[in-house]
Amino acid sequence: MVSPRSRRLPASSPTPSPRKSSWRPATKRPRSCRRSRRRAEVDPRGVVLVIDNYDSFTYNLVQYLGELGERVVVHRNNEITLGEVADLQPVAAVLSPGPGTPGDAGICKDLLLELGPTLPTLGVCLGHQCLGEAYGGQVRRAAQVMHGKVSRVHHREQSIFRGLPSPFTATRYHSLVVERDDLPADLEVTAWTEDGTVMGLRHRQHPLAGVQFHPEAILTEHGHQLLAHFLQDARAWRNTRATAGDPIAE
């Protein structure tokens, strides 16, 4: 997502990120959030890993996950390796919104390709675009820039959209979209706007999903429920795969 409202800091910059002060609506991060630049340790209770793509919306997602009872670990997209993700053994991963293109999203596409077959992952906005591009889709400029715009999102009540009304209202902050016309066979459109713009994706074999809109935005309806469905699906997948001996699911 290309946006004038945020700029990515270089990884080598000693200056603290200004997004720490833009955390909304609370004045401090929720207790359920733990951030560390050191090697992640396994939490026997299970954690949700959030990859921060240097965006002010990241901690809104963290707050929603905390309100759903999750223990959350946050790492920026260039401050954790695939090996450390595997060692963490998260219940699920969430790829946050962010500025730029999927090529600017650090570890995100590699995580989707290398760990995606066994790690349930939800991409939000830029994270959704990473899912599309990682598995062969095309990301292009949107016909209209949608920064802070509200749209009606339609779906077939599949996957994370089950039980939600169709359409429902969602908030959008993006100027890039996943192209629908040449979507690869591995990816399925799960939600769309009235003009046909892709608002949701899922992988047909792997536990991967994406939403172009922001479930954590205050004007998005049913955001908590959508995230709760993703977490339910993640745990069901984890329980199923644990019997097969997958390291990420043990």
PDB file of C-alpha atoms in Angstrom:
ATOM      1  CA  MET A   1       0.000   0.000   0.000  1.00  0.00           C
ATOM      2  CA  VAL A   2       1.523   3.318  -1.022  1.00  0.00           C
ATOM      3  CA  SER A   3       0.476   6.047   1.356  1.00  0.00           C
ATOM      4  CA  PRO A   4       1.672   9.592   2.049  1.00  0.00           C
ATOM      5  CA  ARG A   5       0.725   9.152   5.696  1.00  0.00           C
ATOM      6  CA  SER A   6       3.711   6.957   6.547  1.00  0.00           C
ATOM      7  CA  ARG A   7       7.359   6.505   5.610  1.00  0.00           C
ATOM      8  CA  ARG A   8       9.535   3.486   6.298  1.00  0.00           C
ATOM      9  CA  LEU A   9      12.660   4.103   8.418  1.00  0.00           C
ATOM     10  CA  PRO A  10      15.901   2.438   7.352  1.00  0.00           C
ATOM     11  CA  ALA A  11      16.738  -0.576   9.478  1.00  0.00           C
ATOM     12  CA  SER A  12      20.067   1.029  10.461  1.00  0.00           C
ATOM     13  CA  SER A  13      18.536   4.251  11.748  1.00  0.00           C
ATOM     14  CA  PRO A  14      19.106   4.779  15.508  1.00  0.00           C
ATOM     15  CA  THR A  15      16.130   7.103  15.695  1.00  0.00           C
ATOM     16  CA  PRO A  16      13.065   5.501  17.340  1.00  0.00           C
ATOM     17  CA  SER A  17      10.140   5.024  15.012  1.00  0.00           C
ATOM     18  CA  PRO A  18       7.606   7.877  15.231  1.00  0.00           C
ATOM     19  CA  ARG A  19       4.827   5.288  14.914  1.00  0.00           C
ATOM     20  CA  LYS A  20       5.326   4.421  18.553  1.00  0.00           C
ATOM     21  CA  SER A  21       3.648   7.735  19.387  1.00  0.00           C
ATOM     22  CA  SER A  22       0.833   7.190  16.878  1.00  0.00           C
ATOM     23  CA  TRP A  23      -0.593   4.148  18.662  1.00  0.00           C
ATOM     24  CA  ARG A  24      -4.380   4.528  18.802  1.00  0.00           C
ATOM     25  CA  PRO A  25      -6.651   4.746  20.685  1.00  0.00           C
ATOM     26  CA  ALA A  26      -4.821   3.926  23.930  1.00  0.00           C
ATOM     27  CA  THR A  27      -1.720   5.738  25.142  1.00  0.00           C
ATOM     28  CA  LYS A  28       0.351   2.592  25.617  1.00  0.00           C
ATOM     29  CA  ARG A  29       0.608  -0.809  23.992  1.00  0.00           C
ATOM     30  CA  PRO A  30      -1.625  -3.542  25.355  1.00  0.00           C
ATOM     31  CA  ARG A  31      -0.193  -5.938  27.929  1.00  0.00           C
ATOM     32  CA  SER A  32      -0.794  -8.808  25.522  1.00  0.00           C
ATOM     33  CA  CYS A  33       1.881  -7.368  23.214  1.00  0.00           C
ATOM     34  CA  ARG A  34       5.550  -8.240  23.630  1.00  0.00           C
ATOM     35  CA  ARG A  35       8.214  -6.782  21.359  1.00  0.00           C
ATOM     36  CA  SER A  36      11.775  -8.010  21.231  1.00  0.00           C
ATOM     37  CA  ARG A  37      14.737  -7.738  18.899  1.00  0.00           C
ATOM     38  CA  ARG A  38      16.351 -10.794  20.473  1.00  0.00           C
ATOM     39  CA  ARG A  39      15.786 -14.382  19.439  1.00  0.00           C
ATOM     40  CA  ALA A  40      12.173 -15.347  20.086  1.00  0.00           C
ATOM     41  CA  GLU A  41      11.465 -17.935  22.790  1.00  0.00           C
ATOM     42  CA  VAL A  42       8.724 -20.531  22.616  1.00  0.00           C
ATOM     43  CA  ASP A  43       5.668 -19.656  24.691  1.00  0.00           C
ATOM     44  CA  PRO A  44       3.968 -22.886  25.792  1.00  0.00           C
ATOM     45  CA  ARG A  45       0.589 -21.123  25.747  1.00  0.00           C
ATOM     46  CA  GLY A  46       1.013 -20.257  22.098  1.00  0.00           C
ATOM     47  CA  VAL A  47       1.455 -16.806  20.612  1.00  0.00           C
ATOM     48  CA  VAL A  48       0.285 -14.909  17.575  1.00  0.00           C
ATOM     49  CA  LEU A  49       3.167 -13.395  15.628  1.00  0.00           C
ATOM     50  CA  VAL A  50       2.512  -9.994  14.059  1.00  0.00           C
ATOM     51  CA  ILE A  51       4.958  -8.839  11.394  1.00  0.00           C
ATOM     52  CA  ASP A  52       5.039  -5.052  11.532  1.00  0.00           C
ATOM     53  CA  ASN A  53       5.446  -3.504   8.097  1.00  0.00           C
ATOM     54  CA  TYR A  54       6.282  -0.132   9.638  1.00  0.00           C
ATOM     55  CA  ASP A  55       2.707   1.070   9.828  1.00  0.00           C
ATOM     56  CA  SER A  56       0.694   2.985  12.424  1.00  0.00           C
ATOM     57  CA  PHE A  57      -2.203   0.535  12.068  1.00  0.00           C
ATOM     58  CA  THR A  58      -0.107  -2.382  13.343  1.00  0.00           C
ATOM     59  CA  TYR A  59      -0.901  -1.779  17.002  1.00  0.00           C
ATOM     60  CA  ASN A  60      -4.597  -1.407  16.282  1.00  0.00           C
ATOM     61  CA  LEU A  61      -4.401  -5.002  15.029  1.00  0.00           C
ATOM     62  CA  VAL A  62      -2.424  -5.947  18.138  1.00  0.00           C
ATOM     63  CA  GLN A  63      -5.114  -4.400  20.321  1.00  0.00           C
ATOM     64  CA  TYR A  64      -7.883  -6.342  18.552  1.00  0.00           C
ATOM     65  CA  LEU A  65      -5.943  -9.602  18.920  1.00  0.00           C
ATOM     66  CA  GLY A  66      -5.390  -8.850  22.603  1.00  0.00           C
ATOM     67  CA  GLU A  67      -9.089  -8.183  23.070  1.00  0.00           C
ATOM     68  CA  LEU A  68      -9.685 -11.648  21.614  1.00  0.00           C
ATOM     69  CA  GLY A  69      -7.507 -13.098  24.378  1.00  0.00           C
ATOM     70  CA  GLU A  70      -4.351 -13.658  22.360  1.00  0.00           C
ATOM     71  CA  ARG A  71      -0.771 -13.209  23.511  1.00  0.00           C
ATOM     72  CA  VAL A  72       0.956 -11.273  20.741  1.00  0.00           C
ATOM     73  CA  VAL A  73       4.595 -10.957  19.729  1.00  0.00           C
ATOM     74  CA  VAL A  74       5.520  -8.165  17.302  1.00  0.00           C
ATOM     75  CA  HIS A  75       8.603  -8.087  15.073  1.00  0.00           C
ATOM     76  CA  ARG A  76       9.366  -5.644  12.297  1.00  0.00           C
ATOM     77  CA  ASN A  77       9.660  -7.143   8.860  1.00  0.00           C
ATOM     78  CA  ASN A  78      13.476  -6.917   8.765  1.00  0.00           C
ATOM     79  CA  GLU A  79      14.186  -7.853  12.399  1.00  0.00           C
ATOM     80  CA  ILE A  80      13.332 -11.565  12.487  1.00  0.00           C
ATOM     81  CA  THR A  81      14.463 -14.539  10.394  1.00  0.00           C
ATOM     82  CA  LEU A  82      12.477 -17.497   9.105  1.00  0.00           C
ATOM     83  CA  GLY A  83      14.406 -19.703  11.517  1.00  0.00           C
ATOM     84  CA  GLU A  84      13.369 -17.536  14.458  1.00  0.00           C
ATOM     85  CA  VAL A  85       9.745 -17.647  13.315  1.00  0.00           C
ATOM     86  CA  ALA A  86       9.906 -21.445  13.211  1.00  0.00           C
ATOM     87  CA  ASP A  87      11.540 -21.549  16.668  1.00  0.00           C
ATOM     88  CA  LEU A  88       8.769 -19.368  18.044  1.00  0.00           C
ATOM     89  CA  GLN A  89       6.170 -21.939  16.930  1.00  0.00           C
ATOM     90  CA  PRO A  90       3.356 -19.373  16.708  1.00  0.00           C
ATOM     91  CA  VAL A  91      -0.272 -20.400  16.584  1.00  0.00           C
ATOM     92  CA  ALA A  92      -0.635 -18.021  13.645  1.00  0.00           C
ATOM     93  CA  ALA A  93       0.964 -15.031  11.972  1.00  0.00           C
ATOM     94  CA  VAL A  94      -0.531 -11.713  10.861  1.00  0.00           C
ATOM     95  CA  LEU A  95       1.197  -9.554   8.241  1.00  0.00           C
ATOM     96  CA  SER A  96       0.337  -5.933   8.917  1.00  0.00           C
ATOM     97  CA  PRO A  97      -0.494  -3.078   6.585  1.00  0.00           C
ATOM     98  CA  GLY A  98       2.366  -0.844   5.536  1.00  0.00           C
ATOM     99  CA  PRO A  99       3.717   1.660   3.017  1.00  0.00           C
ATOM    100  CA  GLY A 100       5.206   0.729  -0.330  1.00  0.00           C
ATOM    101  CA  THR A 101       4.829  -2.473  -2.318  1.00  0.00           C
ATOM    102  CA  PRO A 102       5.215  -6.179  -1.476  1.00  0.00           C
ATOM    103  CA  GLY A 103       8.878  -5.814  -2.426  1.00  0.00           C
ATOM    104  CA  ASP A 104       9.290  -3.454   0.535  1.00  0.00           C
ATOM    105  CA  ALA A 105       7.755  -5.884   3.047  1.00  0.00           C
ATOM    106  CA  GLY A 106      10.943  -7.562   4.260  1.00  0.00           C
ATOM    107  CA  ILE A 107      10.407 -11.176   5.307  1.00  0.00           C
ATOM    108  CA  CYS A 108       6.707 -11.328   4.418  1.00  0.00           C
ATOM    109  CA  LYS A 109       6.777 -13.013   1.004  1.00  0.00           C
ATOM    110  CA  ASP A 110       9.459 -15.493   2.086  1.00  0.00           C
ATOM    111  CA  LEU A 111       7.410 -16.346   5.166  1.00  0.00           C
ATOM    112  CA  LEU A 112       4.339 -17.008   3.024  1.00  0.00           C
ATOM    113  CA  LEU A 113       6.286 -19.240   0.627  1.00  0.00           C
ATOM    114  CA  GLU A 114       8.549 -21.116   3.044  1.00  0.00           C
ATOM    115  CA  LEU A 115       6.330 -21.436   6.127  1.00  0.00           C
ATOM    116  CA  GLY A 116       2.910 -20.887   4.554  1.00  0.00           C
ATOM    117  CA  PRO A 117       2.184 -24.590   4.021  1.00  0.00           C
ATOM    118  CA  THR A 118       2.132 -25.121   7.812  1.00  0.00           C
ATOM    119  CA  LEU A 119       1.823 -21.681   9.445  1.00  0.00           C
ATOM    120  CA  PRO A 120      -1.667 -20.128   9.295  1.00  0.00           C
ATOM    121  CA  THR A 121      -1.130 -16.554   8.157  1.00  0.00           C
ATOM    122  CA  LEU A 122      -3.440 -13.602   7.546  1.00  0.00           C
ATOM    123  CA  GLY A 123      -2.261 -10.696   5.406  1.00  0.00           C
ATOM    124  CA  VAL A 124      -3.882  -7.292   5.922  1.00  0.00           C
ATOM    125  CA  CYS A 125      -3.683  -4.650   3.156  1.00  0.00           C
ATOM    126  CA  LEU A 126       0.038  -4.780   2.210  1.00  0.00           C
ATOM    127  CA  GLY A 127       0.145  -8.269   3.751  1.00  0.00           C
ATOM    128  CA  HIS A 128      -2.751  -9.262   1.478  1.00  0.00           C
ATOM    129  CA  GLN A 129      -0.855  -7.939  -1.527  1.00  0.00           C
ATOM    130  CA  CYS A 130       2.187  -9.966  -0.421  1.00  0.00           C
ATOM    131  CA  LEU A 131       0.043 -13.114  -0.477  1.00  0.00           C
ATOM    132  CA  GLY A 132      -1.135 -12.365  -3.995  1.00  0.00           C
ATOM    133  CA  GLU A 133       2.341 -11.606  -5.341  1.00  0.00           C
ATOM    134  CA  ALA A 134       4.119 -14.454  -3.500  1.00  0.00           C
ATOM    135  CA  TYR A 135       1.932 -17.053  -5.185  1.00  0.00           C
ATOM    136  CA  GLY A 136       2.070 -15.630  -8.687  1.00  0.00           C
ATOM    137  CA  GLY A 137      -0.547 -12.878  -8.725  1.00  0.00           C
ATOM    138  CA  GLN A 138      -0.049  -9.393 -10.110  1.00  0.00           C
ATOM    139  CA  VAL A 139      -0.197  -6.267  -7.948  1.00  0.00           C
ATOM    140  CA  ARG A 140      -1.019  -3.080  -9.815  1.00  0.00           C
ATOM    141  CA  ARG A 141      -2.111   0.490  -9.239  1.00  0.00           C
ATOM    142  CA  ALA A 142      -5.755   0.811  -8.280  1.00  0.00           C
ATOM    143  CA  ALA A 143      -8.059   2.723 -10.568  1.00  0.00           C
ATOM    144  CA  GLN A 144      -8.809   4.988  -7.612  1.00  0.00           C
ATOM    145  CA  VAL A 145      -6.743   5.742  -4.515  1.00  0.00           C
ATOM    146  CA  MET A 146      -8.697   4.572  -1.458  1.00  0.00           C
ATOM    147  CA  HIS A 147      -7.240   6.273   1.601  1.00  0.00           C
ATOM    148  CA  GLY A 148      -9.800   6.342   4.407  1.00  0.00           C
ATOM    149  CA  LYS A 149     -12.622   5.380   2.057  1.00  0.00           C
ATOM    150  CA  VAL A 150     -15.497   3.112   3.086  1.00  0.00           C
ATOM    151  CA  SER A 151     -16.829   0.417   0.736  1.00  0.00           C
ATOM    152  CA  ARG A 152     -19.376  -2.381   0.773  1.00  0.00           C
ATOM    153  CA  VAL A 153     -17.636  -5.754   0.756  1.00  0.00           C
ATOM    154  CA  HIS A 154     -19.393  -8.780  -0.745  1.00  0.00           C
ATOM    155  CA  HIS A 155     -18.535 -12.433  -0.099  1.00  0.00           C
ATOM    156  CA  ARG A 156     -19.899 -15.994  -0.204  1.00  0.00           C
ATOM    157  CA  GLU A 157     -19.666 -16.662   3.560  1.00  0.00           C
ATOM    158  CA  GLN A 158     -16.600 -18.845   3.040  1.00  0.00           C
ATOM    159  CA  SER A 159     -13.569 -19.250   5.294  1.00  0.00           C
ATOM    160  CA  ILE A 160     -13.023 -16.249   7.581  1.00  0.00           C
ATOM    161  CA  PHE A 161     -16.149 -14.557   6.173  1.00  0.00           C
ATOM    162  CA  ARG A 162     -18.510 -17.289   7.363  1.00  0.00           C
ATOM    163  CA  GLY A 163     -21.491 -16.023   9.304  1.00  0.00           C
ATOM    164  CA  LEU A 164     -20.926 -12.396   8.323  1.00  0.00           C
ATOM    165  CA  PRO A 165     -23.555 -10.414   6.423  1.00  0.00           C
ATOM    166  CA  SER A 166     -22.918  -9.757   2.763  1.00  0.00           C
ATOM    167  CA  PRO A 167     -22.295  -7.000   2.050  1.00  0.00           C
ATOM    168  CA  PHE A 168     -20.752  -5.311   5.071  1.00  0.00           C
ATOM    169  CA  THR A 169     -18.955  -1.980   5.398  1.00  0.00           C
ATOM    170  CA  ALA A 170     -15.150  -1.889   5.480  1.00  0.00           C
ATOM    171  CA  THR A 171     -12.505   0.825   5.562  1.00  0.00           C
ATOM    172  CA  ARG A 172      -9.804   0.928   2.885  1.00  0.00           C
ATOM    173  CA  TYR A 173      -6.366   2.577   2.849  1.00  0.00           C
ATOM    174  CA  HIS A 174      -4.585   1.557  -0.335  1.00  0.00           C
ATOM    175  CA  SER A 175      -3.539   2.557  -3.828  1.00  0.00           C
ATOM    176  CA  LEU A 176      -2.496  -0.920  -4.989  1.00  0.00           C
ATOM    177  CA  VAL A 177      -4.694  -3.966  -5.646  1.00  0.00           C
ATOM    178  CA  VAL A 178      -4.254  -7.631  -6.528  1.00  0.00           C
ATOM    179  CA  GLU A 179      -5.293  -8.077 -10.152  1.00  0.00           C
ATOM    180  CA  ARG A 180      -8.340 -10.329 -10.423  1.00  0.00           C
ATOM    181  CA  ASP A 181      -8.263 -11.223 -14.120  1.00  0.00           C
ATOM    182  CA  ASP A 182      -4.998 -13.209 -14.088  1.00  0.00           C
ATOM    183  CA  LEU A 183      -5.135 -14.659 -10.573  1.00  0.00           C
ATOM    184  CA  PRO A 184      -3.232 -17.992 -10.386  1.00  0.00           C
ATOM    185  CA  ALA A 185      -5.163 -21.205  -9.785  1.00  0.00           C
ATOM    186  CA  ASP A 186      -3.750 -21.629  -6.252  1.00  0.00           C
ATOM    187  CA  LEU A 187      -5.504 -18.452  -5.077  1.00  0.00           C
ATOM    188  CA  GLU A 188      -9.239 -17.910  -4.730  1.00  0.00           C
ATOM    189  CA  VAL A 189     -11.096 -14.618  -4.406  1.00  0.00           C
ATOM    190  CA  THR A 190     -13.161 -14.652  -1.206  1.00  0.00           C
ATOM    191  CA  ALA A 191     -14.420 -11.036  -1.123  1.00  0.00           C
ATOM    192  CA  TRP A 192     -14.850  -8.128  -3.500  1.00  0.00           C
ATOM    193  CA  THR A 193     -16.323  -4.650  -3.848  1.00  0.00           C
ATOM    194  CA  GLU A 194     -19.278  -3.695  -6.005  1.00  0.00           C
ATOM    195  CA  ASP A 195     -16.895  -2.785  -8.858  1.00  0.00           C
ATOM    196  CA  GLY A 196     -15.174  -6.187  -8.611  1.00  0.00           C
ATOM    197  CA  THR A 197     -11.983  -5.110  -6.823  1.00  0.00           C
ATOM    198  CA  VAL A 198     -10.472  -7.999  -4.852  1.00  0.00           C
ATOM    199  CA  MET A 199     -11.001  -7.532  -1.101  1.00  0.00           C
ATOM    200  CA  GLY A 200     -10.183 -11.046   0.079  1.00  0.00           C
ATOM    201  CA  LEU A 201      -8.023 -13.995  -0.959  1.00  0.00           C
ATOM    202  CA  ARG A 202      -7.267 -17.480   0.294  1.00  0.00           C
ATOM    203  CA  HIS A 203      -4.871 -20.190  -0.794  1.00  0.00           C
ATOM    204  CA  ARG A 204      -6.633 -23.345  -1.917  1.00  0.00           C
ATOM    205  CA  GLN A 205      -4.193 -25.749  -0.204  1.00  0.00           C
ATOM    206  CA  HIS A 206      -2.365 -23.766   2.487  1.00  0.00           C
ATOM    207  CA  PRO A 207      -3.806 -22.000   5.582  1.00  0.00           C
ATOM    208  CA  LEU A 208      -3.283 -18.539   4.102  1.00  0.00           C
ATOM    209  CA  ALA A 209      -5.774 -15.693   3.783  1.00  0.00           C
ATOM    210  CA  GLY A 210      -5.679 -12.001   2.999  1.00  0.00           C
ATOM    211  CA  VAL A 211      -7.947  -8.976   3.223  1.00  0.00           C
ATOM    212  CA  GLN A 212      -7.335  -5.733   1.349  1.00  0.00           C
ATOM    213  CA  PHE A 213      -9.414  -3.688   3.787  1.00  0.00           C
ATOM    214  CA  HIS A 214      -8.621  -2.948   7.448  1.00  0.00           C
ATOM    215  CA  PRO A 215     -10.552  -5.152   9.908  1.00  0.00           C
ATOM    216  CA  GLU A 216      -9.048  -3.140  12.769  1.00  0.00           C
ATOM    217  CA  ALA A 217     -10.439   0.208  11.533  1.00  0.00           C
ATOM    218  CA  ILE A 218     -13.250   1.642  13.632  1.00  0.00           C
ATOM    219  CA  LEU A 219     -15.628   2.013  10.664  1.00  0.00           C
ATOM    220  CA  THR A 220     -15.145  -1.600   9.523  1.00  0.00           C
ATOM    221  CA  GLU A 221     -18.022  -3.794  10.596  1.00  0.00           C
ATOM    222  CA  HIS A 222     -17.407  -7.233  12.136  1.00  0.00           C
ATOM    223  CA  GLY A 223     -13.626  -6.788  12.348  1.00  0.00           C
ATOM    224  CA  HIS A 224     -13.307  -8.672  15.639  1.00  0.00           C
ATOM    225  CA  GLN A 225     -15.434 -11.534  14.309  1.00  0.00           C
ATOM    226  CA  LEU A 226     -13.382 -11.855  11.136  1.00  0.00           C
ATOM    227  CA  LEU A 227     -10.134 -12.040  13.146  1.00  0.00           C
ATOM    228  CA  ALA A 228     -11.735 -14.509  15.550  1.00  0.00           C
ATOM    229  CA  HIS A 229     -12.656 -16.766  12.619  1.00  0.00           C
ATOM    230  CA  PHE A 230      -9.069 -16.648  11.361  1.00  0.00           C
ATOM    231  CA  LEU A 231      -7.760 -17.641  14.800  1.00  0.00           C
ATOM    232  CA  GLN A 232     -10.302 -20.468  15.087  1.00  0.00           C
ATOM    233  CA  ASP A 233      -9.226 -21.779  11.695  1.00  0.00           C
ATOM    234  CA  ALA A 234      -5.552 -21.430  12.662  1.00  0.00           C
ATOM    235  CA  ARG A 235      -5.997 -23.529  15.793  1.00  0.00           C
ATOM    236  CA  ALA A 236      -8.010 -26.146  13.942  1.00  0.00           C
ATOM    237  CA  TRP A 237      -5.234 -26.373  11.343  1.00  0.00           C
ATOM    238  CA  ARG A 238      -2.553 -26.526  14.056  1.00  0.00           C
ATOM    239  CA  ASN A 239      -4.357 -29.364  15.846  1.00  0.00           C
ATOM    240  CA  THR A 240      -4.748 -31.307  12.614  1.00  0.00           C
ATOM    241  CA  ARG A 241      -1.150 -30.872  11.518  1.00  0.00           C
ATOM    242  CA  ALA A 242       0.332 -31.623  14.946  1.00  0.00           C
ATOM    243  CA  THR A 243      -0.546 -35.284  14.478  1.00  0.00           C
ATOM    244  CA  ALA A 244       1.509 -35.285  11.269  1.00  0.00           C
ATOM    245  CA  GLY A 245       4.622 -34.116  13.147  1.00  0.00           C
ATOM    246  CA  ASP A 246       5.089 -30.757  11.426  1.00  0.00           C
ATOM    247  CA  PRO A 247       7.663 -28.754  13.472  1.00  0.00           C
ATOM    248  CA  ILE A 248       5.692 -25.510  13.253  1.00  0.00           C
ATOM    249  CA  ALA A 249       2.601 -27.246  14.657  1.00  0.00           C
ATOM    250  CA  GLU A 250       4.094 -29.258  17.485  1.00  0.00           C
TER     251      GLU A 250
END
